Coordinates of C-alpha atoms in Angstrom, one line a residue:
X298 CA 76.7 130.3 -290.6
X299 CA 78.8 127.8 -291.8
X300 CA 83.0 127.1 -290.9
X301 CA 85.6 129.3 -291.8
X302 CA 88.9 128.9 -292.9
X303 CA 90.1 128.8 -289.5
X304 CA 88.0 126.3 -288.3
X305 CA 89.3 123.6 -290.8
X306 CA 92.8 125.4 -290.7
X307 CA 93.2 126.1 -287.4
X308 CA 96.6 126.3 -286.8
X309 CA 96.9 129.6 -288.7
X310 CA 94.3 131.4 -286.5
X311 CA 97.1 132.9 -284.4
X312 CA 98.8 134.6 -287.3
X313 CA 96.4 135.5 -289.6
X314 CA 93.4 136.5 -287.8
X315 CA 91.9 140.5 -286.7
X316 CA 91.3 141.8 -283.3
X317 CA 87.4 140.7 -283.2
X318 CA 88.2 137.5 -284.3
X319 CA 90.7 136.7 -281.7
X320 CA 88.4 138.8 -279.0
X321 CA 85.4 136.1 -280.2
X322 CA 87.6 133.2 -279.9
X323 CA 88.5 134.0 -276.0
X324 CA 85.2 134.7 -275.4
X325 CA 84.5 130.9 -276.5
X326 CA 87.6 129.5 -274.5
X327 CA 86.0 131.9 -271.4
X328 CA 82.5 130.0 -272.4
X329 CA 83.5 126.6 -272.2
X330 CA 85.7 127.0 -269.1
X331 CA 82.5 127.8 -267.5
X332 CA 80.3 125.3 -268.9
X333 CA 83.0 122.6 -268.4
X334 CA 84.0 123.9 -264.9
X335 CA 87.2 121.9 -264.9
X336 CA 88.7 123.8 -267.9
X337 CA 92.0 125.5 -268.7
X338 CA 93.6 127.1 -271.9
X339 CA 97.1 128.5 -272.8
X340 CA 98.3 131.1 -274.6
X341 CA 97.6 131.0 -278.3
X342 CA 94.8 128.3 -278.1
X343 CA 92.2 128.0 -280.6
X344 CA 88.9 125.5 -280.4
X345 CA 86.6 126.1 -283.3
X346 CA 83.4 126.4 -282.1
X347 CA 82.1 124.0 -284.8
X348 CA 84.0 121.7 -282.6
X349 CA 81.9 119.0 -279.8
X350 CA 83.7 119.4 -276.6
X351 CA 81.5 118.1 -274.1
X352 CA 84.9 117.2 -271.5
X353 CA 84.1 117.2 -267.6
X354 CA 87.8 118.5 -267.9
X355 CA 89.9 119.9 -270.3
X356 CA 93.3 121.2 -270.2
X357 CA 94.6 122.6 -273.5
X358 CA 98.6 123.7 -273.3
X359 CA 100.0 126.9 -275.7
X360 CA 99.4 126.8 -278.8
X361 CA 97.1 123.9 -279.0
X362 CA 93.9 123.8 -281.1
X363 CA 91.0 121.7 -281.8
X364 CA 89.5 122.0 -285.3
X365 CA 86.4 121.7 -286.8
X366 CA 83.5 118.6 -286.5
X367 CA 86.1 117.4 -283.7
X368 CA 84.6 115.2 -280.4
X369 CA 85.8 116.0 -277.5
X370 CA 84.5 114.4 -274.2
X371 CA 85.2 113.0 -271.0
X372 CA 88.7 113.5 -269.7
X373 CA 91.4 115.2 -272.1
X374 CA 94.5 116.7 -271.1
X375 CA 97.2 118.0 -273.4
X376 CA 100.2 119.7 -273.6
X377 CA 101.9 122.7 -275.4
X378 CA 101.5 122.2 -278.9
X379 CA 99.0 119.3 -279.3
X380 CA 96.3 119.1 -282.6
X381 CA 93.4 117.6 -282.6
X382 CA 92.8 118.4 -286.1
X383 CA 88.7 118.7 -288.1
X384 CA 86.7 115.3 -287.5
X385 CA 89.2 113.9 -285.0
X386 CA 87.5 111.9 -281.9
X387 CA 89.2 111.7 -278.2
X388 CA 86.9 110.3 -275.8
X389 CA 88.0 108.8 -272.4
X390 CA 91.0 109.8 -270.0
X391 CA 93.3 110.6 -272.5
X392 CA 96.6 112.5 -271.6
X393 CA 98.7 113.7 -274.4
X394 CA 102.3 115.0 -274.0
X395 CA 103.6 118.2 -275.7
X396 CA 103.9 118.5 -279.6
X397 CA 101.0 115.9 -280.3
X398 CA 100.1 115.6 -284.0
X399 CA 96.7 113.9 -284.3
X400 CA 95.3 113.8 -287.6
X401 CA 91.7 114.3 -289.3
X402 CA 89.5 111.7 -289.0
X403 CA 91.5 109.8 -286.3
X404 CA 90.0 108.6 -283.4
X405 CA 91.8 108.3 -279.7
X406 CA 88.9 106.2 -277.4
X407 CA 90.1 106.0 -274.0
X408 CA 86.9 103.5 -273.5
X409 CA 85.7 100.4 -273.8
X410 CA 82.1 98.4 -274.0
X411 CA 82.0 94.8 -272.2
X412 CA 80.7 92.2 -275.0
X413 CA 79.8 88.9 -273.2
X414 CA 77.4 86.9 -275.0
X415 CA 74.8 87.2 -271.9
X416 CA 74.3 90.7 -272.3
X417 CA 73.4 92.8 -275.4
X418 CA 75.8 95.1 -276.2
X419 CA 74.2 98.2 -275.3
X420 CA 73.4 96.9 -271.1
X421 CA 77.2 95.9 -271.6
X422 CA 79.1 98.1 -268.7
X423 CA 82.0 100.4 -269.9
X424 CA 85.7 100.0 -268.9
X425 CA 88.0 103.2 -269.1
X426 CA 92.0 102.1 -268.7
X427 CA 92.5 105.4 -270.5
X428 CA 95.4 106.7 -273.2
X429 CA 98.5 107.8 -272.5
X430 CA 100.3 109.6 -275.5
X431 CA 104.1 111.2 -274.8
X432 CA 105.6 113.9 -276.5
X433 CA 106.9 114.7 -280.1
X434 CA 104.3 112.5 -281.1
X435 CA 102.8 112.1 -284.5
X436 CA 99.5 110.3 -285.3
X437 CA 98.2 110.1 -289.1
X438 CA 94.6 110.5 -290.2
X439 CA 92.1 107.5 -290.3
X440 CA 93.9 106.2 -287.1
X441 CA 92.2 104.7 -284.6
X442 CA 94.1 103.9 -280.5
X443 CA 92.3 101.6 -278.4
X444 CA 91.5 101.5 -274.8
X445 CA 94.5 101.1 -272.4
X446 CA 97.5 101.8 -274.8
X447 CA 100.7 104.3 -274.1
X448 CA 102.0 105.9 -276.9
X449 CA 105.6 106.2 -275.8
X450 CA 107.5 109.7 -276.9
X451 CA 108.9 110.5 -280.4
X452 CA 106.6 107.6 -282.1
X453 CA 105.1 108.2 -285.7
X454 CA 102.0 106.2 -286.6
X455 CA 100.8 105.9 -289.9
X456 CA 97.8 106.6 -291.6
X457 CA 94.9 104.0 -291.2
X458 CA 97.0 102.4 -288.3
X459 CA 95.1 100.2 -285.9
X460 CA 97.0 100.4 -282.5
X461 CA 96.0 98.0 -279.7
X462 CA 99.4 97.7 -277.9
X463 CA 101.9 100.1 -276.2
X464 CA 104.5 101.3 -278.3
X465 CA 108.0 101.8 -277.4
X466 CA 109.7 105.6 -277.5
X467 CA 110.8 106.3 -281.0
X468 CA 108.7 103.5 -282.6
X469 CA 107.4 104.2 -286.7
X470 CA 104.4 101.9 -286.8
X471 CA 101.8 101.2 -289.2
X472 CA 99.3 98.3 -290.2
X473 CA 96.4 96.7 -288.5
X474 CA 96.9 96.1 -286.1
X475 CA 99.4 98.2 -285.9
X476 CA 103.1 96.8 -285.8
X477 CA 106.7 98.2 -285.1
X478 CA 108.4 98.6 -288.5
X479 CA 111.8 100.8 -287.3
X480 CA 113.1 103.0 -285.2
X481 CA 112.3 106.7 -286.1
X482 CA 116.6 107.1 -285.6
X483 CA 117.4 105.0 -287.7
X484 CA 118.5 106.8 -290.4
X485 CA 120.5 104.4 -291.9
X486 CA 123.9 106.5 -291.1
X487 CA 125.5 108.9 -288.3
X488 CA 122.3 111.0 -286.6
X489 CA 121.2 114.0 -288.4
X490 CA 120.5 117.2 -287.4
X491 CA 116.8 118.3 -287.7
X492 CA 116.3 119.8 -291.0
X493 CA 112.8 120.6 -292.1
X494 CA 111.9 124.2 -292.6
X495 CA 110.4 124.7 -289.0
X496 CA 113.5 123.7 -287.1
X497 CA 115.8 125.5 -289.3
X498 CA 113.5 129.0 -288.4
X499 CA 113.8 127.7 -285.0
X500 CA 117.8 127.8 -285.3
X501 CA 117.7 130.9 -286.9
X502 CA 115.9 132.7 -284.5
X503 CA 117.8 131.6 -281.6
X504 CA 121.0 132.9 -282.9
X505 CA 119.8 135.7 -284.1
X506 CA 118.5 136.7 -280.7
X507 CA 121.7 135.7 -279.1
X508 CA 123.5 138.0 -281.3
X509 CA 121.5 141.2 -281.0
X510 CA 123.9 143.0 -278.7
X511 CA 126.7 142.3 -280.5
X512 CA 125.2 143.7 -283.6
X513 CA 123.7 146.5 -282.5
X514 CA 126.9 147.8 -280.3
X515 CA 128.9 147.8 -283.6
X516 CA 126.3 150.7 -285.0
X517 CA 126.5 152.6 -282.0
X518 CA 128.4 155.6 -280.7
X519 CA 127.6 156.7 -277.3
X520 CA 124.1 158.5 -278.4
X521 CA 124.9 158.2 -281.6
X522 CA 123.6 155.6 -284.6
X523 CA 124.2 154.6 -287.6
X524 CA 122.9 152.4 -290.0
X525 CA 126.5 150.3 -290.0
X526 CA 129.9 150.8 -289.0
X527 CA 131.5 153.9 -290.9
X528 CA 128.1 155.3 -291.8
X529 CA 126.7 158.9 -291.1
X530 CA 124.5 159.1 -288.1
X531 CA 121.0 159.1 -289.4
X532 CA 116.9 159.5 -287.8
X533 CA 116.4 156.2 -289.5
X534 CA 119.1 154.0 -287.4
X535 CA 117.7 154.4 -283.6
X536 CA 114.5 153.6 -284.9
X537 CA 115.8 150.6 -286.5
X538 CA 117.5 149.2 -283.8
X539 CA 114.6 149.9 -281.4
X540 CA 112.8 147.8 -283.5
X541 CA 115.0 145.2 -283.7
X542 CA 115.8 144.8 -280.0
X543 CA 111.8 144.7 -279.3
X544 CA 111.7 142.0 -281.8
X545 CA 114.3 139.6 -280.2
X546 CA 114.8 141.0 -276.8
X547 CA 111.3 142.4 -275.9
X548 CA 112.5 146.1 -274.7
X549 CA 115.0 148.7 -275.7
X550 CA 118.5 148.2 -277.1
X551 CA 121.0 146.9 -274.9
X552 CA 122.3 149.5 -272.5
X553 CA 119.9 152.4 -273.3
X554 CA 117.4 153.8 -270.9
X555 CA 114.0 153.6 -273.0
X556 CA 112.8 156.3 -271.5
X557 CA 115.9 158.6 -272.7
X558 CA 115.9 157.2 -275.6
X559 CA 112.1 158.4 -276.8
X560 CA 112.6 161.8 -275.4
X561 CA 115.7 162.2 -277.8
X562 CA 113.5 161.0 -280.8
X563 CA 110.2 163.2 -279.3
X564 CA 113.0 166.0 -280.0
X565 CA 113.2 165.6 -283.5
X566 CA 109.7 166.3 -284.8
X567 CA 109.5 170.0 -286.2
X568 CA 106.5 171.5 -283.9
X569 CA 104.9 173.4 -287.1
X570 CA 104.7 170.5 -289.4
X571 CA 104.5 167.4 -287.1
X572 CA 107.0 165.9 -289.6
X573 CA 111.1 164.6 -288.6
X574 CA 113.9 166.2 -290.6
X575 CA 117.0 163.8 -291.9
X576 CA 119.9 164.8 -289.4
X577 CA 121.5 168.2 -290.3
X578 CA 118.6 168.5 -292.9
X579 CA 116.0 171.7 -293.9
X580 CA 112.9 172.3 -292.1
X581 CA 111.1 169.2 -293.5
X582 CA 107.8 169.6 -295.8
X583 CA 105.3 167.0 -297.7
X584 CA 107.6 166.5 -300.4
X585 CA 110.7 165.1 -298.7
X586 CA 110.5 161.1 -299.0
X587 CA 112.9 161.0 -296.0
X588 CA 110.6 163.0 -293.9
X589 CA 107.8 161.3 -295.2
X590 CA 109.1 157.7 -294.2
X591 CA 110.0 159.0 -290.8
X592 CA 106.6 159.4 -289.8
X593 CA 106.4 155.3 -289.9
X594 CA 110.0 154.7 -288.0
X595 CA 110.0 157.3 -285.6
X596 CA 106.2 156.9 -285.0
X597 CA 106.3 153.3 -284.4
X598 CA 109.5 153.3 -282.3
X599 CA 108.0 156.1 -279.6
X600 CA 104.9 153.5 -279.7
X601 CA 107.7 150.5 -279.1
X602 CA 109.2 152.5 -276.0
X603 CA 105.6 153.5 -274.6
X604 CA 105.9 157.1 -276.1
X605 CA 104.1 158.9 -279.1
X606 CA 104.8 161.9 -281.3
X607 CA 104.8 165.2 -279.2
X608 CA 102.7 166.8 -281.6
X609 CA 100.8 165.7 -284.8
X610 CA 101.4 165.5 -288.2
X611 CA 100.0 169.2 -289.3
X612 CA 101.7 168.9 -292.7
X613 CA 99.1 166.2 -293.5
X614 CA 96.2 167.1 -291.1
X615 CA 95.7 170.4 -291.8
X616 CA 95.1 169.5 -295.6
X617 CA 91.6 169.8 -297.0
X618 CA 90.2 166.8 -298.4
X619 CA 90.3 168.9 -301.6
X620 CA 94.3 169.0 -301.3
X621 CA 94.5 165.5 -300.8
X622 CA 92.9 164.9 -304.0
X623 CA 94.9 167.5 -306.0
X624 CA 98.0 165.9 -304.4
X625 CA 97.3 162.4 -305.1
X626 CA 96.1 163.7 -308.4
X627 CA 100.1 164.8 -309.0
X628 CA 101.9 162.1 -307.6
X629 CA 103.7 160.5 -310.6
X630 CA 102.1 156.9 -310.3
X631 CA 102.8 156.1 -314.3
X632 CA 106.8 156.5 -313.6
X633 CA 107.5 156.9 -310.2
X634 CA 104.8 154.7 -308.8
X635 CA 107.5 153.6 -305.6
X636 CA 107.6 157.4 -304.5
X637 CA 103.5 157.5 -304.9
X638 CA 103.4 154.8 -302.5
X639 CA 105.6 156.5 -300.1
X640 CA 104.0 159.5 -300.2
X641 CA 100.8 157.7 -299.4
X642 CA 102.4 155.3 -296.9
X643 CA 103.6 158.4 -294.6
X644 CA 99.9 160.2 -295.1
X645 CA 98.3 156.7 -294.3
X646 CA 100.6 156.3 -291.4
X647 CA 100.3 160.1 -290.0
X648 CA 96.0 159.6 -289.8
X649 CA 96.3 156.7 -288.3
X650 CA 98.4 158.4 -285.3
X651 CA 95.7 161.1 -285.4
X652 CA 93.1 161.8 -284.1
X653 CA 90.0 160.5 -286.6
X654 CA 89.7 162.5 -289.3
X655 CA 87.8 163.3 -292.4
X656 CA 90.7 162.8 -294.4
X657 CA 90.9 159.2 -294.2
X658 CA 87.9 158.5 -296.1
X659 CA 89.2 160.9 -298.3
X660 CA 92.4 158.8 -298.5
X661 CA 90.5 155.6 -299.0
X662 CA 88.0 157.2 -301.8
X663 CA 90.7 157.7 -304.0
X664 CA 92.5 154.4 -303.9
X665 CA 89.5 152.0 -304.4
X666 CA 88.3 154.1 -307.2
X667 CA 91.9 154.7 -308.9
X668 CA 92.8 150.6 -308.3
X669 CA 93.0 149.2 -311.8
X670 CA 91.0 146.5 -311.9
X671 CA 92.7 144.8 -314.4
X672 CA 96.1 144.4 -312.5
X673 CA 94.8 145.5 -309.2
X674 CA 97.5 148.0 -309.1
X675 CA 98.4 151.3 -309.5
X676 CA 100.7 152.9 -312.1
X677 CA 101.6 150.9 -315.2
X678 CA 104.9 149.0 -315.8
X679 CA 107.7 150.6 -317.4
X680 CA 110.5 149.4 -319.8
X681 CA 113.2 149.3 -317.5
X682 CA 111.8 148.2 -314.4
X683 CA 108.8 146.1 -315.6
X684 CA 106.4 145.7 -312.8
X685 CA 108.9 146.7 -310.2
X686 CA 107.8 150.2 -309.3
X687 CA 103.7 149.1 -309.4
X688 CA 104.5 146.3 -307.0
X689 CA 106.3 148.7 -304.8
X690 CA 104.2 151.4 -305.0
X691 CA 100.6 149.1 -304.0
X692 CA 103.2 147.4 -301.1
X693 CA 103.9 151.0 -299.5
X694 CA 100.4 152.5 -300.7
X695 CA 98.2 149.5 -298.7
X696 CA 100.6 148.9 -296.1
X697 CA 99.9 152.6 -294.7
X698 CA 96.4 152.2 -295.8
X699 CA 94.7 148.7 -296.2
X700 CA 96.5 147.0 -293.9
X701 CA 97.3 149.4 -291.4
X702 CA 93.5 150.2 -290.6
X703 CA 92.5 146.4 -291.2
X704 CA 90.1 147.0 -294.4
X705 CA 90.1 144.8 -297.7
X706 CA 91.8 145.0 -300.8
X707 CA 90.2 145.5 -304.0
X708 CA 90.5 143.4 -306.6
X709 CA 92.7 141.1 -304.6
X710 CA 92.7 138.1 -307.6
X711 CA 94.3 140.4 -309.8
X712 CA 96.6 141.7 -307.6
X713 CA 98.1 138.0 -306.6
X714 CA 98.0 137.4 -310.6
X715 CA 100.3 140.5 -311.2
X716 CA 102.8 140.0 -307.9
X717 CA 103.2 136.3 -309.1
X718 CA 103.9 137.8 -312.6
X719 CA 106.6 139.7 -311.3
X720 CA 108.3 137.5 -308.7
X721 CA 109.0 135.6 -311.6
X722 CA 111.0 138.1 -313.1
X723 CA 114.7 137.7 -313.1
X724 CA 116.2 141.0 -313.1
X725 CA 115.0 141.3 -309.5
X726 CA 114.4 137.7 -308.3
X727 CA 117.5 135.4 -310.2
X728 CA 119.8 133.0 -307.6
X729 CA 121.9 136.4 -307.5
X730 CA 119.6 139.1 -307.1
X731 CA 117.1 140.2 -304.3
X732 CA 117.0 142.9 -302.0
X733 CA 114.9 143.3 -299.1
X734 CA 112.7 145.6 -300.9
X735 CA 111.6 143.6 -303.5
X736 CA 111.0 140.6 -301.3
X737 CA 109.3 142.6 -299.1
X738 CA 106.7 144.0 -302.2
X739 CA 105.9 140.7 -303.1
X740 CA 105.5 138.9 -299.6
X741 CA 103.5 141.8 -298.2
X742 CA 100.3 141.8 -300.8
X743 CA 100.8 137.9 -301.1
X744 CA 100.5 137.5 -297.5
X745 CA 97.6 140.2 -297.3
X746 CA 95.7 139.0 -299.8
X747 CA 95.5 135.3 -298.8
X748 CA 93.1 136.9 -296.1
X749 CA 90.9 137.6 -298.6
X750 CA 91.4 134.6 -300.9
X751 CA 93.2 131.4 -301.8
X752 CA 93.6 132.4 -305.5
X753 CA 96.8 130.8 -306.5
X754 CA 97.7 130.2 -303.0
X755 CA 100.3 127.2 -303.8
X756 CA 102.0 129.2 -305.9
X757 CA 102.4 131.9 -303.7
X758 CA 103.3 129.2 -301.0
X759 CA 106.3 128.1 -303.2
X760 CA 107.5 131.1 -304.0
X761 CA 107.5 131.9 -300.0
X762 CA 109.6 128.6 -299.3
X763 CA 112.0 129.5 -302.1
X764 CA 112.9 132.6 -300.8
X765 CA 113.0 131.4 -296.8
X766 CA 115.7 129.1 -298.3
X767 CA 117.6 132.3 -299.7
X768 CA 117.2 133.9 -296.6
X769 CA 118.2 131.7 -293.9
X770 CA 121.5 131.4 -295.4
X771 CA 122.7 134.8 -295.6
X772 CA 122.7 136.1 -291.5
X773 CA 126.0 137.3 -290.9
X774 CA 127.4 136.5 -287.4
X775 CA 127.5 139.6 -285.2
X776 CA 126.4 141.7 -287.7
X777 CA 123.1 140.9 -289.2
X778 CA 121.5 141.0 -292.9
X779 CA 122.4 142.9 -295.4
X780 CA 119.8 145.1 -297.3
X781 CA 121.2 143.3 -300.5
X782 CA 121.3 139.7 -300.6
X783 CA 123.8 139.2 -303.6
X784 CA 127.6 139.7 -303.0
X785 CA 129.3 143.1 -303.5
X786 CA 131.2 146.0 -301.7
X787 CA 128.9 148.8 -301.6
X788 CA 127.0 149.8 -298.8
X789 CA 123.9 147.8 -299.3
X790 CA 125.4 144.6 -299.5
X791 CA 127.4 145.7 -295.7
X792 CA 125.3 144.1 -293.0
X793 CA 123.5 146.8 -291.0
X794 CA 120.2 148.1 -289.2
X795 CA 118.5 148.7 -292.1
X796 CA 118.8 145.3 -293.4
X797 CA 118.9 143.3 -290.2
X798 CA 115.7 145.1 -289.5
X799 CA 113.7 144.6 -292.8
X800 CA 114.6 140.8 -293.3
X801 CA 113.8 139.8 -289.9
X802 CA 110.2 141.1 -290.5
X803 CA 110.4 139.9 -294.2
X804 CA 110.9 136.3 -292.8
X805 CA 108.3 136.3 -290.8
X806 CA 106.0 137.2 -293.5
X807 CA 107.3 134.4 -295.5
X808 CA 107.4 132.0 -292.5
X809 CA 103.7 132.8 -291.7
X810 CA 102.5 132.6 -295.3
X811 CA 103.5 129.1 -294.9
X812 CA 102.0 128.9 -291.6
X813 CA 105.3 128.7 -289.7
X814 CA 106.0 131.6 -288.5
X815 CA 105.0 130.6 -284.4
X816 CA 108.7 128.4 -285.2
X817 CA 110.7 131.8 -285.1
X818 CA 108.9 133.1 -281.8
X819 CA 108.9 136.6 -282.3
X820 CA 106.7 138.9 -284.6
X821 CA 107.1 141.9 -285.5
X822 CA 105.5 145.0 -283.5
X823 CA 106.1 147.7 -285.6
X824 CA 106.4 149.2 -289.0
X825 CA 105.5 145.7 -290.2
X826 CA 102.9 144.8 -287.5
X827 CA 100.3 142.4 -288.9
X828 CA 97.6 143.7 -287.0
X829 CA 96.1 147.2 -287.9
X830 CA 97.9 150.0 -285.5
X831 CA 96.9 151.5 -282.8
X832 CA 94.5 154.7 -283.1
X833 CA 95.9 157.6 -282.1
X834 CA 94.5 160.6 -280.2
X835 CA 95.7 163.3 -280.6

């Protein structure tokens, strides 16, 4: 066995790894707490085990990692966010503040050998004064801190940097040995506020979470929701802002009892089918796309407020598997390949709920063998819409499926090469165009398919940043996003649940393709939950 991605790209474990992963990383953190004895992680930790710790103690904050071919012995301590990152060496009593960057290939030795010429070196004794390193503190690669020095807080070193003496708070050193060259404020003008990407998520997030209440009292009328002031009451809009408040707020919506609120949306599922009609709608069936997509919103809010569907989805588990064949069979993938996915999206989602069932290798049996393997998709672009309605439909189609149950793509290479293709495209994509749709069918299969490979990763990468920048901008105070990010008056350009809902989880997709999404502190828990769902029993 050899190192993984994670192991030499550590500080995406969090985001981008599966249940047994993350289950054999804690089972390593539990290991070496009991070989070490004096051991303790936080939250969100990650040593590769391709790593040497050999500590007699080791304290590792949240979100701290060590990567790959890394030494670790003797006395280390370290805050919340600290990196020790692959072939790094921290030996002695080293104490590191929170938010320590310490580069590959840089060495921290908290230790020193006597060199008297009486003596060879190797009967010399040892001295350990020990490092002191504060916080917001980076250190470049190829850098090596001596024996006895303090690192005072918000210092940058740079790269190859020798350091052999203390260095103020707020120092920007380099050289060897290493010297004072500024002071990180100095900007050469009035202070700045921060700006990189990171903090700006950071921002974001706050005041979006401070501004949950206000937004979702404007949709709300006594019992009743809607998607935005003015709207009809829909099934869609509870749901929504049940997700949204577990997102930001960890629990209900403001002012509603949880458990009232998922015996109202229990209520809405017809007993006979399993499935939810739209309010003051027919008894729903297997052909109503609003029906089918409320098997994903209702489901996952009930399974946000610690409820579940009263009954299952009979409309889709009584099928045969020949049924689900002939269905699939009809579904109009060639030019309507957005309402194929749907379709395949609410079956995907109401097995999963389910019990197990034959059906879902049924399911899965006809999607890997009907993938083209030349564009990884399914359908065929159209005149009109180009490569919108593929994308769509293989973002709905493996989002109920693929990713929801935690199984690989195929093709994923050609997949990446036709999503780039179209994200390119600006009828859908231009400086005024982009709903949350279409970012959402792009950012989904790029994000899923970088767990299979990097194929074109940068490219994806940039694309992600482009659109974050996009994003970030258009929250609207009190209200939200809307669905639509380009001006107008109609209703999907008027901030509401819909939106608000959809691009917060489309940012952190972006976000964590870019590994950044731990900046925003929230991830989503439902419809777009990274991990596969929950099996369901009955």
């Amino acid at each position: 066995m050899r190192p993984g991605r994670f192991d030499h790209c550590p500080w995406e474990f969090w985001s981008r790894s599966d249940e047994r992963q993350q289950a054999d990383q804690l089972a390593h953190q539990k290991e070496l707490a009991e070989r070490i004895g004096d051991a303790a992680f936080g939250e969100r930790v990650f040593v590769s085990p391709w790593a040497g710790v050999h500590a007699d103690v080791l304290r590792l904050g949240d979100r701290s990692y060590i990567g790959a071919h890394a030494v670790v012995t003797d006395d280390v301590r370290a805050g919340r966010d600290c990196t020790l990152n692959p072939f790094s060496t921290v030996r002695g009593r080293i104490v590191l503040g929170d938010g320590v960057r310490v580069g590959a290939h840089t060495s921290l030795l908290g230790f020193n050998h006597g060199f008297a010429p009486e003596e060879p070196v190797h009967r010399q004794p040892l001295t350990s004064q020990g490092i002191v390193i504060g916080d917001d503190v980076w250190i470049g690669s190829h850098v090596v801190v001596l024996d006895g020095v303090t690192i005072g807080d918000h210092c940058v070193v740079g790269a190859g940097a020798v350091v052999t003496k203390d260095l103020p708070a707020w120092s920007v050193a380099v050289g060897n040995p290493a010297r004072r060259v500024r002071d990180r404020r100095d900007t050469g003008g009035a202070p700045k506020p921060p700006t990189s990407l990171d903090a700006r998520l950071e921002r974001f997030a706050e005041r979006a979470r401070e501004q949950v209440p206000a937004l979702l009292a404007r949709c709300r009328t006594g019992d009743a929701w809607t998607d935005r002031p003015g709207a009809a009451p829909t099934v869609r809009a509870p749901c929504d802002a049940v997700e949204i408040s577990a997102l930001l707020l960890d629990g209900p919506p403001p002012g509603t009892d949880g458990a009232h609120l998922a015996s109202e949306l229990e209520q809405l599922q017809d007993p006979e089918t399993g499935l939810v009609p739209e309010v003051g709608g027919t008894a729903p069936s297997l052909d109503d796309d609003a029906a089918m997509y409320h098997v994903l919103c209702v489901g996952y809010a009930l399974d946000l407020l610690g409820s579940r569907f009263a009954h299952p989805v009979r409309a889709v588990t009584k099928l045969s598997p020949e049924e689900l064949v002939a269905r699939l069979d009809r579904l109009p993938w060639r030019t309507e390949a957005w309402r194929s996915g749907h379709w395949v999206d609410g079956v995907g989602t109401a097995l999963r709920f389910a019990a197990p069932s034959p059906l879902t290798e049924t399911l899965f049996g006809w999607l890997l063998t009907r993938a083209d393997p030349v564009h990884g998709l399914y359908g065929a672009p159209g005149p009109k819409d180009g490569w919108r309605q593929p994308v769509n439909g293989f973002y709905r189609a493996t989002r109920g499926t693929f990713a929801q149950f935690g199984l690989p793509l195929p093709y994923p290479e050609r997949v990446v090469d036709s999503v780039l293709g179209h994200s390119r495209d600006p009828a859908w994509f231009g400086s005024d165009r982009g709903t949350a749709c279409d970012v959402l069918d792009v950012i989904h299969p790029l994000w899923l398919c970088a767990r299979q490979t990097g194929h074109r990763g940068g490219e994806g990468r940039d694309w992600a940043r482009g659109q974050l920048e996009r994003v970030l901008g258009r929250w609207q105070d009190d209200a939200g996003f809307s669905f639509a990010l380009e001006p107008g008056d109609r209703a999907p350009h008027t901030p509401g649940l819909q939106g608000t809902e959809m691009w917060l989880a489309v940012t952190w997709l972006l976000a964590d393709h870019l590994g950044l999404s731990d900046a925003l502190g929230y991830r989503p828990r439902g419809v777009h939950r990274p991990e596969p769902a929950r099996t369901g029993t009955g």
